[in-house]
PDB file of C-alpha atoms in Angstrom:
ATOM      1  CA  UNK P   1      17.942   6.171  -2.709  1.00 44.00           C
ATOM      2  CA  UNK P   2      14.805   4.807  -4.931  1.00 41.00           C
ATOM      3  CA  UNK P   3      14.857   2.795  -7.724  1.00 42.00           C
ATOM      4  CA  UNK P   4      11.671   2.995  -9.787  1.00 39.00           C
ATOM      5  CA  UNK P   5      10.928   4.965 -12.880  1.00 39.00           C
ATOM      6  CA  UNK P   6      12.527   8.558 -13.625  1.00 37.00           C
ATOM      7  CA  UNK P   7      13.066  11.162 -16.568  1.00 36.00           C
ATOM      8  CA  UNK P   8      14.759  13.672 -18.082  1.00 36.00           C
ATOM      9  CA  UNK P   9      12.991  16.630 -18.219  1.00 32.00           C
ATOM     10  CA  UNK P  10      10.321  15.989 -21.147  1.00 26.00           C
ATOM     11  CA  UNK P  11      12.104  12.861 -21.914  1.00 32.00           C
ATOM     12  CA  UNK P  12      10.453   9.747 -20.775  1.00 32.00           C
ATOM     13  CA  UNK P  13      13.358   7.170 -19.608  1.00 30.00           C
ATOM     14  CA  UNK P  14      12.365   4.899 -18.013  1.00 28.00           C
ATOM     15  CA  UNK P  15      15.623   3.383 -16.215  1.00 29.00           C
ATOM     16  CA  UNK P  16      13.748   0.076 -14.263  1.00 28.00           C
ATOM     17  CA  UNK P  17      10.423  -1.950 -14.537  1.00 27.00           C
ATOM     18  CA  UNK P  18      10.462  -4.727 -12.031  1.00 30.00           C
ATOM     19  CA  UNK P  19      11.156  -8.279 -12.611  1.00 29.00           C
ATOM     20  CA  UNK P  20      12.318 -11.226 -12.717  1.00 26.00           C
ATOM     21  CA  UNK P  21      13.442 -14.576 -12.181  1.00 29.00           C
ATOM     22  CA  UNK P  22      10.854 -17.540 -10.767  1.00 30.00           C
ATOM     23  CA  UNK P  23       9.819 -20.572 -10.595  1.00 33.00           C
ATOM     24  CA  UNK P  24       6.778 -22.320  -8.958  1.00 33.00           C
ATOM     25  CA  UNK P  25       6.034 -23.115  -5.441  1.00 36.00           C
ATOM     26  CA  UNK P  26       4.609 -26.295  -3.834  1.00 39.00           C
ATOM     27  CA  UNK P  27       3.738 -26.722  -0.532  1.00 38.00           C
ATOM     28  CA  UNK P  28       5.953 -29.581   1.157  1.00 41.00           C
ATOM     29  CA  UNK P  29       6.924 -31.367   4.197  1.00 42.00           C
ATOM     30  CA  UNK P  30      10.718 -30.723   5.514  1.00 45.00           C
ATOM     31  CA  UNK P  31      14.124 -32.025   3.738  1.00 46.00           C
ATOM     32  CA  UNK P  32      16.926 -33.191   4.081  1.00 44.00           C
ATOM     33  CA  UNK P  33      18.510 -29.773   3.180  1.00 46.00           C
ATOM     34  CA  UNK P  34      16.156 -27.824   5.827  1.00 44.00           C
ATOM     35  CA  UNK P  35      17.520 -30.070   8.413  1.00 46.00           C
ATOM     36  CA  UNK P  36      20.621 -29.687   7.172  1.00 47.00           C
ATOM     37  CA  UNK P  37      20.488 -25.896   7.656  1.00 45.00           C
ATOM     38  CA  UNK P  38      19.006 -26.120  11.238  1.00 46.00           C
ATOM     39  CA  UNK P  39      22.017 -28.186  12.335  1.00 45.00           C
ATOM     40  CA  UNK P  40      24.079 -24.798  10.985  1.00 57.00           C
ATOM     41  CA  UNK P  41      22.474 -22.462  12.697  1.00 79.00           C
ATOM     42  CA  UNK P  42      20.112 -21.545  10.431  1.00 90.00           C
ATOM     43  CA  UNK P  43      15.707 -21.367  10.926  1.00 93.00           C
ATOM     44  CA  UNK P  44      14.467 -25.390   9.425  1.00 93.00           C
ATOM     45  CA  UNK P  45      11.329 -23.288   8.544  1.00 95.00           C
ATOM     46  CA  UNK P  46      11.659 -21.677   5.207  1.00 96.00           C
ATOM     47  CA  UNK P  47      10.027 -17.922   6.150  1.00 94.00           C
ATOM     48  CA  UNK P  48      12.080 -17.931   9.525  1.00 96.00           C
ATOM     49  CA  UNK P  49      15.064 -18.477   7.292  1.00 97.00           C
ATOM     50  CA  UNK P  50      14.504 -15.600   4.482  1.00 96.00           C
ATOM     51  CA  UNK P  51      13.206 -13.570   7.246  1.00 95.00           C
ATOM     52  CA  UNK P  52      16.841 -13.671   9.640  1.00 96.00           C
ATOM     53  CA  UNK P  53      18.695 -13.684   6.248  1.00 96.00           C
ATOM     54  CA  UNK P  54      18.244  -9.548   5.855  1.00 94.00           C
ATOM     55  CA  UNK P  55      19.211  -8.943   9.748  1.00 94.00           C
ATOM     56  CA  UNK P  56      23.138  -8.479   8.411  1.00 95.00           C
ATOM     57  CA  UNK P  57      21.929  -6.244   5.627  1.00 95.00           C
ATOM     58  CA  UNK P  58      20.526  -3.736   8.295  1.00 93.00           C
ATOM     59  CA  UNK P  59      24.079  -3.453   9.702  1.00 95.00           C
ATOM     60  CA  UNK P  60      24.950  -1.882   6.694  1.00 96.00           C
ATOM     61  CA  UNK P  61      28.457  -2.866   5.661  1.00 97.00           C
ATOM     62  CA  UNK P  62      28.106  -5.003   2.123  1.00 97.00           C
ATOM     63  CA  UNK P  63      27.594  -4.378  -1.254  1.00 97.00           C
ATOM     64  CA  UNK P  64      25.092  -5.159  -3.540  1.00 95.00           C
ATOM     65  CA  UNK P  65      23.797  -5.716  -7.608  1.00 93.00           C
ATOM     66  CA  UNK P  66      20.758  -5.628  -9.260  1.00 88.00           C
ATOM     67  CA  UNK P  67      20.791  -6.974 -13.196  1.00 85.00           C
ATOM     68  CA  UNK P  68      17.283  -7.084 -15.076  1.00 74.00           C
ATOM     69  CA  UNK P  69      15.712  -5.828 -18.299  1.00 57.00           C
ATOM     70  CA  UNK P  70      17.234  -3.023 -19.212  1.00 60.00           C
ATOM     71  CA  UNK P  71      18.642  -1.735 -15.593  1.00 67.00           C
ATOM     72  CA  UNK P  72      21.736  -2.494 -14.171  1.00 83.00           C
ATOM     73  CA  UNK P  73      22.976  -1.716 -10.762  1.00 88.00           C
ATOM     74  CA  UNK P  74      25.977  -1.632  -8.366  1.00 93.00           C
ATOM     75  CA  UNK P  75      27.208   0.263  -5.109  1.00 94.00           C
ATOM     76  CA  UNK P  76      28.267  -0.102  -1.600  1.00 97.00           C
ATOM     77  CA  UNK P  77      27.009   0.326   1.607  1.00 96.00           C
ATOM     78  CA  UNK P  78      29.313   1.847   5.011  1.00 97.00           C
ATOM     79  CA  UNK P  79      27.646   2.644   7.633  1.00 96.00           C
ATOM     80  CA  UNK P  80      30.556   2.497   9.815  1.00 96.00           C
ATOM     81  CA  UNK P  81      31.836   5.583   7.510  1.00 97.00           C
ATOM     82  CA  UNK P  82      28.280   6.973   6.839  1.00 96.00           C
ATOM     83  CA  UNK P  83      28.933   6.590   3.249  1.00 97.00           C
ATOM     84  CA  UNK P  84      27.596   4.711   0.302  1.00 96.00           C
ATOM     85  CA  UNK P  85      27.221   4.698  -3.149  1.00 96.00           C
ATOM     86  CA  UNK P  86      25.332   3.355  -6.564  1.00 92.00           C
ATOM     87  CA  UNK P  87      25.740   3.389  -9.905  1.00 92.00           C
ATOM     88  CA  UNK P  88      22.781   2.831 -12.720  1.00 87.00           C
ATOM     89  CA  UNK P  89      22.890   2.123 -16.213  1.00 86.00           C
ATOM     90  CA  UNK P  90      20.109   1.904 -18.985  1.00 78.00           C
ATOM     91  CA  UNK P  91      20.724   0.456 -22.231  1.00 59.00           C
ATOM     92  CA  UNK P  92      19.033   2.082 -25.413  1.00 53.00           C
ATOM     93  CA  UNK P  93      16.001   0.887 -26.625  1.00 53.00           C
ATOM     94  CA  UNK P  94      13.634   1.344 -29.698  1.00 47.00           C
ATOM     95  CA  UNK P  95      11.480   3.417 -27.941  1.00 54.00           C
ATOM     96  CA  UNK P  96      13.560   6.357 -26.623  1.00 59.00           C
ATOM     97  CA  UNK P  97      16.889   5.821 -28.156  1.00 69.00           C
ATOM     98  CA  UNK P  98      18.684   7.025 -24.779  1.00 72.00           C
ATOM     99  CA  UNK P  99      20.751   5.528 -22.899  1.00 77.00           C
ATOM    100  CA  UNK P 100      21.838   6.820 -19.464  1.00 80.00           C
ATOM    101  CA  UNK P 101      24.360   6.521 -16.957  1.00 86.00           C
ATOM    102  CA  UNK P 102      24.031   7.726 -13.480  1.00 88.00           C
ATOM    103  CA  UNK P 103      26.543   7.518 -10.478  1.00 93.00           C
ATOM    104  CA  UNK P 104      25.563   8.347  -6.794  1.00 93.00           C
ATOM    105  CA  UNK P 105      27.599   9.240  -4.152  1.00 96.00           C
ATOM    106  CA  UNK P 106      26.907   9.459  -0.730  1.00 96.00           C
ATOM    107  CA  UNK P 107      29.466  10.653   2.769  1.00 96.00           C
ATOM    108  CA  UNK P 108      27.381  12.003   5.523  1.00 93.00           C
ATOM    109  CA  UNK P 109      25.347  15.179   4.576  1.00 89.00           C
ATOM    110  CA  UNK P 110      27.383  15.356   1.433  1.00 94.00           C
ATOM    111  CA  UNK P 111      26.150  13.870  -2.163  1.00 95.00           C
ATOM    112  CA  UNK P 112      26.991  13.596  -5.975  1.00 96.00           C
ATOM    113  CA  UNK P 113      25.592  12.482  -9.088  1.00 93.00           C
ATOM    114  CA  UNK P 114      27.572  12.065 -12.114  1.00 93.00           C
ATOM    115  CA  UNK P 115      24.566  11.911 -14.573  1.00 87.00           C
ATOM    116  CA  UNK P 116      25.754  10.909 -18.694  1.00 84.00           C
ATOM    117  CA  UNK P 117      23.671  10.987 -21.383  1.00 80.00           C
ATOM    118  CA  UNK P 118      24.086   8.890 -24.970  1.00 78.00           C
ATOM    119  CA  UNK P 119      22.016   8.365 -28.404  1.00 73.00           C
ATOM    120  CA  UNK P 120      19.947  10.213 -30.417  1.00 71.00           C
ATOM    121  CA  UNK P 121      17.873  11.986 -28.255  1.00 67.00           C
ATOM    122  CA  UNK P 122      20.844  12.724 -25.324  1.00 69.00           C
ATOM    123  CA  UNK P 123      21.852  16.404 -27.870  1.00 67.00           C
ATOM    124  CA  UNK P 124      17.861  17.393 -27.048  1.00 66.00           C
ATOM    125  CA  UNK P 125      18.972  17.869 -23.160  1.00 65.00           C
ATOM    126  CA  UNK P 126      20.158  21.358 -22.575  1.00 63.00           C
ATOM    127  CA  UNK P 127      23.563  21.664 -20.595  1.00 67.00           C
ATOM    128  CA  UNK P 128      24.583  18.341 -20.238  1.00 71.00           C
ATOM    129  CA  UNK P 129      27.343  17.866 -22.961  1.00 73.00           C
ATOM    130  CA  UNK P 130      28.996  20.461 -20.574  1.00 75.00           C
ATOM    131  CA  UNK P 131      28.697  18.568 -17.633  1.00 81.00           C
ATOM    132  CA  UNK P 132      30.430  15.163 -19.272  1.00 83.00           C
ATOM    133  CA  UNK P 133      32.494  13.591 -16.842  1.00 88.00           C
ATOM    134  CA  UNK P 134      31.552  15.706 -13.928  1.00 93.00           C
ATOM    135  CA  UNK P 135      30.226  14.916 -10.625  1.00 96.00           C
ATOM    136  CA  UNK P 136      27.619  17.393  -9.907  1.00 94.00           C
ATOM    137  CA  UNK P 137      27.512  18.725  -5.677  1.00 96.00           C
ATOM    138  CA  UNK P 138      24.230  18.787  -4.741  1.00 94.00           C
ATOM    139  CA  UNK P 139      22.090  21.599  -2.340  1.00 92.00           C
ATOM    140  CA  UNK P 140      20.236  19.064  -0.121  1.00 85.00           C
ATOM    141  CA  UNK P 141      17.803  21.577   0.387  1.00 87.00           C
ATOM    142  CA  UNK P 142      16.440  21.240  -3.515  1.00 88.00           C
ATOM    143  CA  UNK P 143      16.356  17.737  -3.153  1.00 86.00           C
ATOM    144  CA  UNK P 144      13.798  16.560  -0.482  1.00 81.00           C
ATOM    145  CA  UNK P 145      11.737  15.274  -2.812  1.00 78.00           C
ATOM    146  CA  UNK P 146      13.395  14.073  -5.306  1.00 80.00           C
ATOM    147  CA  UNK P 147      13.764  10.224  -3.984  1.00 77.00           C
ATOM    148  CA  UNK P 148      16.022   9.173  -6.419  1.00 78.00           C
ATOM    149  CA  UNK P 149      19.017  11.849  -5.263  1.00 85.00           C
ATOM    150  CA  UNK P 150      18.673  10.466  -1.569  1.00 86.00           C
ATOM    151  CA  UNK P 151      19.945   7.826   0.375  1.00 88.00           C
ATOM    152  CA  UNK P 152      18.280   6.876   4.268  1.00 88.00           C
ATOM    153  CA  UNK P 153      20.947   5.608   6.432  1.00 90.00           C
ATOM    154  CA  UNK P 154      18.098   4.770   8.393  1.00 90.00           C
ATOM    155  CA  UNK P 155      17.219   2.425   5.701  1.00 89.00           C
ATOM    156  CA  UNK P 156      19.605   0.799   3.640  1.00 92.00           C
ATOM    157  CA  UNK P 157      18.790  -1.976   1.899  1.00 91.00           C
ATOM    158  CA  UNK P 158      18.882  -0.748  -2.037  1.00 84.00           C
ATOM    159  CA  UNK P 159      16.142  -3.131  -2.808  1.00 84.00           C
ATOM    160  CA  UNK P 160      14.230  -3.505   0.252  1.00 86.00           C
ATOM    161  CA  UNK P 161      14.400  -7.522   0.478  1.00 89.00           C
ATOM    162  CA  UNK P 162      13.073  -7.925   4.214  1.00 89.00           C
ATOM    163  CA  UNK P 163       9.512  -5.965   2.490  1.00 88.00           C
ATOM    164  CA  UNK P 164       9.107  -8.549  -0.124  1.00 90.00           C
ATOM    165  CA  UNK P 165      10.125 -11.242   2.365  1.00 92.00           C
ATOM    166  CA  UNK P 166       7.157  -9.828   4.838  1.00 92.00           C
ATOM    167  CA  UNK P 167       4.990 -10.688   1.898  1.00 93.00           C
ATOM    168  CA  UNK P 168       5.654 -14.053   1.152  1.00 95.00           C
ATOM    169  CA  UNK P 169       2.657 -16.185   1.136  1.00 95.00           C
ATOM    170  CA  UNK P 170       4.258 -19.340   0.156  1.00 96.00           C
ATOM    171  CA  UNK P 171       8.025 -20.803   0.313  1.00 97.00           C
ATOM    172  CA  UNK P 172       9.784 -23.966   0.235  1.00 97.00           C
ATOM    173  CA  UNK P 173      13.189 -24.359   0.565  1.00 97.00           C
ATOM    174  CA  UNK P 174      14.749 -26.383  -2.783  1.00 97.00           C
ATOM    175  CA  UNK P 175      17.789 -27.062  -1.891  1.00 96.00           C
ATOM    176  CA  UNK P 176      20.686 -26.339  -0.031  1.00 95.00           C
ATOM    177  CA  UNK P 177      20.207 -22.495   1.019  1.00 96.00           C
ATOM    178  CA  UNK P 178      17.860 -22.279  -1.925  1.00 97.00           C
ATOM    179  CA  UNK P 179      14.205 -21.323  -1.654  1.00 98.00           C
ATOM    180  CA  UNK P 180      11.590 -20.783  -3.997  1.00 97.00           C
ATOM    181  CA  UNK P 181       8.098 -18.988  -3.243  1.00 97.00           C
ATOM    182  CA  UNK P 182       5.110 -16.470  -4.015  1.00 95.00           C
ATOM    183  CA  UNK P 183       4.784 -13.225  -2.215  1.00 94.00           C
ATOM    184  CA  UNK P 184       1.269 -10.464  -2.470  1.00 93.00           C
ATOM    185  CA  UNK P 185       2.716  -7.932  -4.692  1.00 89.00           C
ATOM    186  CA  UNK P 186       0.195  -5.674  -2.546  1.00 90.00           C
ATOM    187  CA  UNK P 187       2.091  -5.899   0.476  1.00 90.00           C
ATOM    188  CA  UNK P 188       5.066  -5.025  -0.549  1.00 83.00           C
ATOM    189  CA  UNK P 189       4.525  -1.967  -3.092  1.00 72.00           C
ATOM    190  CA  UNK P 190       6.190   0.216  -0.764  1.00 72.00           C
ATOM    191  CA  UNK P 191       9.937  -1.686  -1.797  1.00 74.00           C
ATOM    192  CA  UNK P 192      11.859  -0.310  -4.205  1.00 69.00           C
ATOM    193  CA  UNK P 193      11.410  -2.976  -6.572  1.00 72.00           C
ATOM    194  CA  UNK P 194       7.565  -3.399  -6.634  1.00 72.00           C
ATOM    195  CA  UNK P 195       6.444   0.104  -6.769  1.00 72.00           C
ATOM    196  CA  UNK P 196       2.044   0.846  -6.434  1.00 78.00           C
ATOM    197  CA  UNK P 197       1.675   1.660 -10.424  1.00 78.00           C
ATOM    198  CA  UNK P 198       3.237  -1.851 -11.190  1.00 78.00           C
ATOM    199  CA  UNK P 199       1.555  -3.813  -8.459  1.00 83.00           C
ATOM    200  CA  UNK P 200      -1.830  -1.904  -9.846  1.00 86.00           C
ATOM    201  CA  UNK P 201      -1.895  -3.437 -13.456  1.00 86.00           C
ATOM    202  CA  UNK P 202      -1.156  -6.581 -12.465  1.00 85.00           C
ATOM    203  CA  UNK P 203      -4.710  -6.742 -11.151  1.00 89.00           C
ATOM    204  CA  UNK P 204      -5.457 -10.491  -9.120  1.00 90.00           C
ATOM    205  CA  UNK P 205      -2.124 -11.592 -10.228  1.00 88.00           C
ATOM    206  CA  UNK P 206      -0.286  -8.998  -8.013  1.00 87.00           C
ATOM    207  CA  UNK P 207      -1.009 -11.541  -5.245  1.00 92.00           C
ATOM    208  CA  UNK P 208       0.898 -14.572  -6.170  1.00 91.00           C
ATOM    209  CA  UNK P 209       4.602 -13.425  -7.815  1.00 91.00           C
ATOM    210  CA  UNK P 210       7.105 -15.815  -7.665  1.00 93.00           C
ATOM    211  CA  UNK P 211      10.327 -15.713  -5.960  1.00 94.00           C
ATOM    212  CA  UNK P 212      13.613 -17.027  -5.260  1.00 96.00           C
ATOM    213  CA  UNK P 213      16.702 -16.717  -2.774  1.00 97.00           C
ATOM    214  CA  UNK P 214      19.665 -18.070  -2.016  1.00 97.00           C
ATOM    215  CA  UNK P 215      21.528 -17.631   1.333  1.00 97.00           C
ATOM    216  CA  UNK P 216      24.688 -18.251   2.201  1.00 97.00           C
ATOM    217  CA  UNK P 217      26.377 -20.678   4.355  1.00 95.00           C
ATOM    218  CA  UNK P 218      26.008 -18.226   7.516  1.00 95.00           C
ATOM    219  CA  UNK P 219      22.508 -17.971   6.567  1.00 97.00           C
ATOM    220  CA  UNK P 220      22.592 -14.627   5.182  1.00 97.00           C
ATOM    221  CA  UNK P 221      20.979 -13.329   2.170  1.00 97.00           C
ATOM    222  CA  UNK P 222      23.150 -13.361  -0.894  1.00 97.00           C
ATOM    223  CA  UNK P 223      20.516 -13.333  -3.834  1.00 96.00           C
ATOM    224  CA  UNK P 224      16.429 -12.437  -4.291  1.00 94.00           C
ATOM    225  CA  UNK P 225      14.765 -12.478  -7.161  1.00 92.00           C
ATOM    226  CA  UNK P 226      11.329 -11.943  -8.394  1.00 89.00           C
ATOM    227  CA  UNK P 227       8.887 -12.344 -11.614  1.00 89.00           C
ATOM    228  CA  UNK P 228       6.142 -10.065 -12.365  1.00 81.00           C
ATOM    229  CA  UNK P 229       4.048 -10.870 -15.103  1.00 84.00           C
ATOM    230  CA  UNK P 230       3.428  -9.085 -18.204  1.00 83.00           C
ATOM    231  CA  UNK P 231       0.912  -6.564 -17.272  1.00 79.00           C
ATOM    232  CA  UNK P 232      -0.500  -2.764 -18.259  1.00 77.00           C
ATOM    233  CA  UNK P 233       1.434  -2.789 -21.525  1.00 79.00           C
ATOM    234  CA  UNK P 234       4.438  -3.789 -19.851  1.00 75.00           C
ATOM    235  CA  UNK P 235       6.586  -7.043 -20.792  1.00 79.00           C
ATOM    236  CA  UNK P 236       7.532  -9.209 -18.010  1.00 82.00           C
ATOM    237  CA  UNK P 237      11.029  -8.345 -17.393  1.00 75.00           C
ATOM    238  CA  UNK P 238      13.985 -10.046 -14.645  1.00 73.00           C
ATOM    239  CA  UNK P 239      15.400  -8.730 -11.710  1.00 77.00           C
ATOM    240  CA  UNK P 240      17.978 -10.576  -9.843  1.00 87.00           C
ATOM    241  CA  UNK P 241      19.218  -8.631  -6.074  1.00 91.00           C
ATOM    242  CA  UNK P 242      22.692  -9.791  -4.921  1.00 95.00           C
ATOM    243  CA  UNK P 243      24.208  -8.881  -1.354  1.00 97.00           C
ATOM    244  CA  UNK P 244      28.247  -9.721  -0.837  1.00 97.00           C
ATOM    245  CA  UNK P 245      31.433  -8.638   1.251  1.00 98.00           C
ATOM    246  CA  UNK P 246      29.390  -8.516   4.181  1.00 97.00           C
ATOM    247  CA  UNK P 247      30.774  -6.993   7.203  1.00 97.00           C
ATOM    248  CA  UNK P 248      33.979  -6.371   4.888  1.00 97.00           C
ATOM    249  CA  UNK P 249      32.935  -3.463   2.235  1.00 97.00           C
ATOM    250  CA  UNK P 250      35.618  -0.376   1.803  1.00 97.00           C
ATOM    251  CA  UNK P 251      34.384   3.197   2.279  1.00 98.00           C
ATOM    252  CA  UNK P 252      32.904   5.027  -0.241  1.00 97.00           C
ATOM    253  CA  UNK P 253      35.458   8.091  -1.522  1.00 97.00           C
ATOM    254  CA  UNK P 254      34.553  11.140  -2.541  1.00 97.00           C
ATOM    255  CA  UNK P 255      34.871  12.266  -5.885  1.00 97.00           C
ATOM    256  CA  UNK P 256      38.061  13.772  -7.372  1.00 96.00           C
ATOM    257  CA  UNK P 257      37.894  17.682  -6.713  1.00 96.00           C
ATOM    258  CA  UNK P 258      38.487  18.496 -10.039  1.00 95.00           C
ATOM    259  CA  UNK P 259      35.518  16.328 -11.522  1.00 96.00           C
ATOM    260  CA  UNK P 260      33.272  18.517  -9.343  1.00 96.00           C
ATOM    261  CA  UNK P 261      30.932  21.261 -10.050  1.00 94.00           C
ATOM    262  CA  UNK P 262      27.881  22.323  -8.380  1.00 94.00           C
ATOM    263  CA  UNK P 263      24.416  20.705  -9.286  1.00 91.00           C
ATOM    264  CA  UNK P 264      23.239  22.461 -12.767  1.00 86.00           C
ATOM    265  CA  UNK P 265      19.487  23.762 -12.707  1.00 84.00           C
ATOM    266  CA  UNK P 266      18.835  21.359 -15.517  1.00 79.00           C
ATOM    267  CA  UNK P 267      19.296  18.616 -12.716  1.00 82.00           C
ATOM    268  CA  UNK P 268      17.090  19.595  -9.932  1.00 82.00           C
ATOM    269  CA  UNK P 269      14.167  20.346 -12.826  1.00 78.00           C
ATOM    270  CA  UNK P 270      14.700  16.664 -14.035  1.00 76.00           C
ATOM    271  CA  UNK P 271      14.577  14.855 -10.929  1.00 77.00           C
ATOM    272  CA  UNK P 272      11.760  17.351  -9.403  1.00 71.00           C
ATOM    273  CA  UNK P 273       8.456  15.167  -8.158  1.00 55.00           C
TER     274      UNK P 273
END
C-alpha cells in the first residue's frame, strides 16, 4: 500500500501532498528528560531513541492514522492473521470539486477496495454510481503495478517512519518522550510520505525539513510528523503519523459477501501506472 498522489481516470485527484507539523531544532547537551528515559530503558541519545522506536512497528500488530491537508487516514495492521486494512478520505476542494472515499482490505492473497465518489464532477466517472456501497474483489494479476491497490507484508509500516528517521540530520529530545529535528528530504523520497516529485521542488530546502515524535512510555513510536515547505506551486500542508494498540490490534474481516462484486474495468484503468 502507497500513499502519494492518484486519479481517476482523466480526473486529477489528488488524495495527499506531504506535510506537516514542525518546529525548529537546536543542537544541545543532554536533559534531564534524556536521562530520565535511559533509566527506562530507553536510548539517552535522541537518534538511538527514534531509531529503536519503529522496531515494534515491524512486528506488525498496531494500528495507525495519518491526518493532514486534505487526506485522512486509518487502518490496521495483523500480521499474526496476514491481514490489514486502510481507509482514505479526501475532502472537496475548489479545484476539482471531488471528494473521494476509498477503503482497502487486505487477508492473505485476497484484497478489496470499496472506492466512493461525491461532488460535481463524481456523475463524469462511468460505472461507479453502480458500484455504491460495494467492495470491489480484485484479480491480483491486473494489479502489480498499481501501488496503491497493494499492501507488502514484507513491509508494513503505512508511512514508512524508520526511512525518515534514517534521514534525520539533526534531533533533540524536548521533553519527556518528545523530540524535535530536521531530516534530508533526499534520503528519504523513497517513504510514502516524501515521494521524489515533492522532494524535487523543494530544491536546497529538501535537506533540512523539520520533524517531530513522540514515543511512548515503552519507548515506542506513537506519533511523527513532518513540515515541508511551500514549494513547486504547492502550499505547505500537515501531516501528523500515529501508531497505537500495539501488540493488541483485532484482525482485519473480510467484507460482507453481499457487498462484493468483482473489480469493474473502470478500476484497474484508474489506478493503472
Amino acid at each position: 500500500m502507497n500513499i502519494r498522489r492518484w486519479s481517476v481516470g482523466v480526473l486529477a485527484a489528488a488524495l495527499f501532498v506531504p506535510g506537516l507539523a514542525a518546529c525548529k531544532s537546536e543542537a544541545g547537551s543532554p536533559t534531564a528528560d534524556s536521562k530520565s528515559a535511559a533509566a527506562s530503558g530507553i536510548p539517552a541519545d535522541p537518534k538511538e531513541a527514534l531509531a529503536a522506536a519503529t522496531k515494534e512497528i515491524q512486528k506488525g500488530n498496531f494500528t495507525f492514522g495519518i491526518k493532514g491537508g486534505e487526506f485522512n487516514g486509518s487502518g490496521t495492521v495483523h500480521m499474526p492473521s496476514k491481514s490489514a486494512e486502510m481507509k482514505l478520505e479526501s475532502g472537496q476542494t475548489a479545484n476539482d470539486d471531488l471528494a473521494m472515499s476509498m477503503h482497502l482490505v487486505f487477508i492473505d492473497a485476497d484484497s478489496w477496495v470499496k472506492l466512493e465518489l461525491a461532488g460535481a464532477m463524481a456523475d463524469a466517472v462511468p460505472g461507479f454510481k453502480a458500484m455504491k456501497g460495494k467492495y470491489q474483489h480484485l484479480d491480483r494479476s491486473k494489479i502489480k503495478n498499481a501501488k496503491e491497490l497493494n499492501f507488502d507484508f514484507t513491509d508494513v509500516d503505512p508511512a514508512g517512519a524508520d526511512k525518515m528517521i534514517k534521514a534525520i540530520t539533526d534531533v533533540k529530545q524536548t521533553g519527556e518522550g518528545t523530540y524535535a529535528g530536521t531530516i534530508d528530504a533526499t534520503k528519504a523520497s523513497d517513504s510514502d510520505l516524501l515521494d521524489a516529485e515533492t522532494v524535487k521542488a523543494l530544491g536546497a530546502q529538501a535537506s533540512a525539513v523539520p520533524f517531530t515524535a513522540k514515543l511512548d512510555a515503552q519507548g515506542r513510536l506513537t506519533e511523527f510528523a513532518v513540515q515541508v515547505p511551500a514549494a513547486g506551486g504547492a502550499e505547505a500542508q500537515a501531516v501528523t503519523v500515529t501508531y497505537a494498540d500495539y501488540g493488541s490490534a483485532a484482525a482485519v474481516q473480510a467484507p460482507p459477501a453481499g457487498q462484493v462484486v468483482e473489480a469493474s474495468d473502470q478500476l484497474y484503468q484508474m489506478f493503472q501506472s
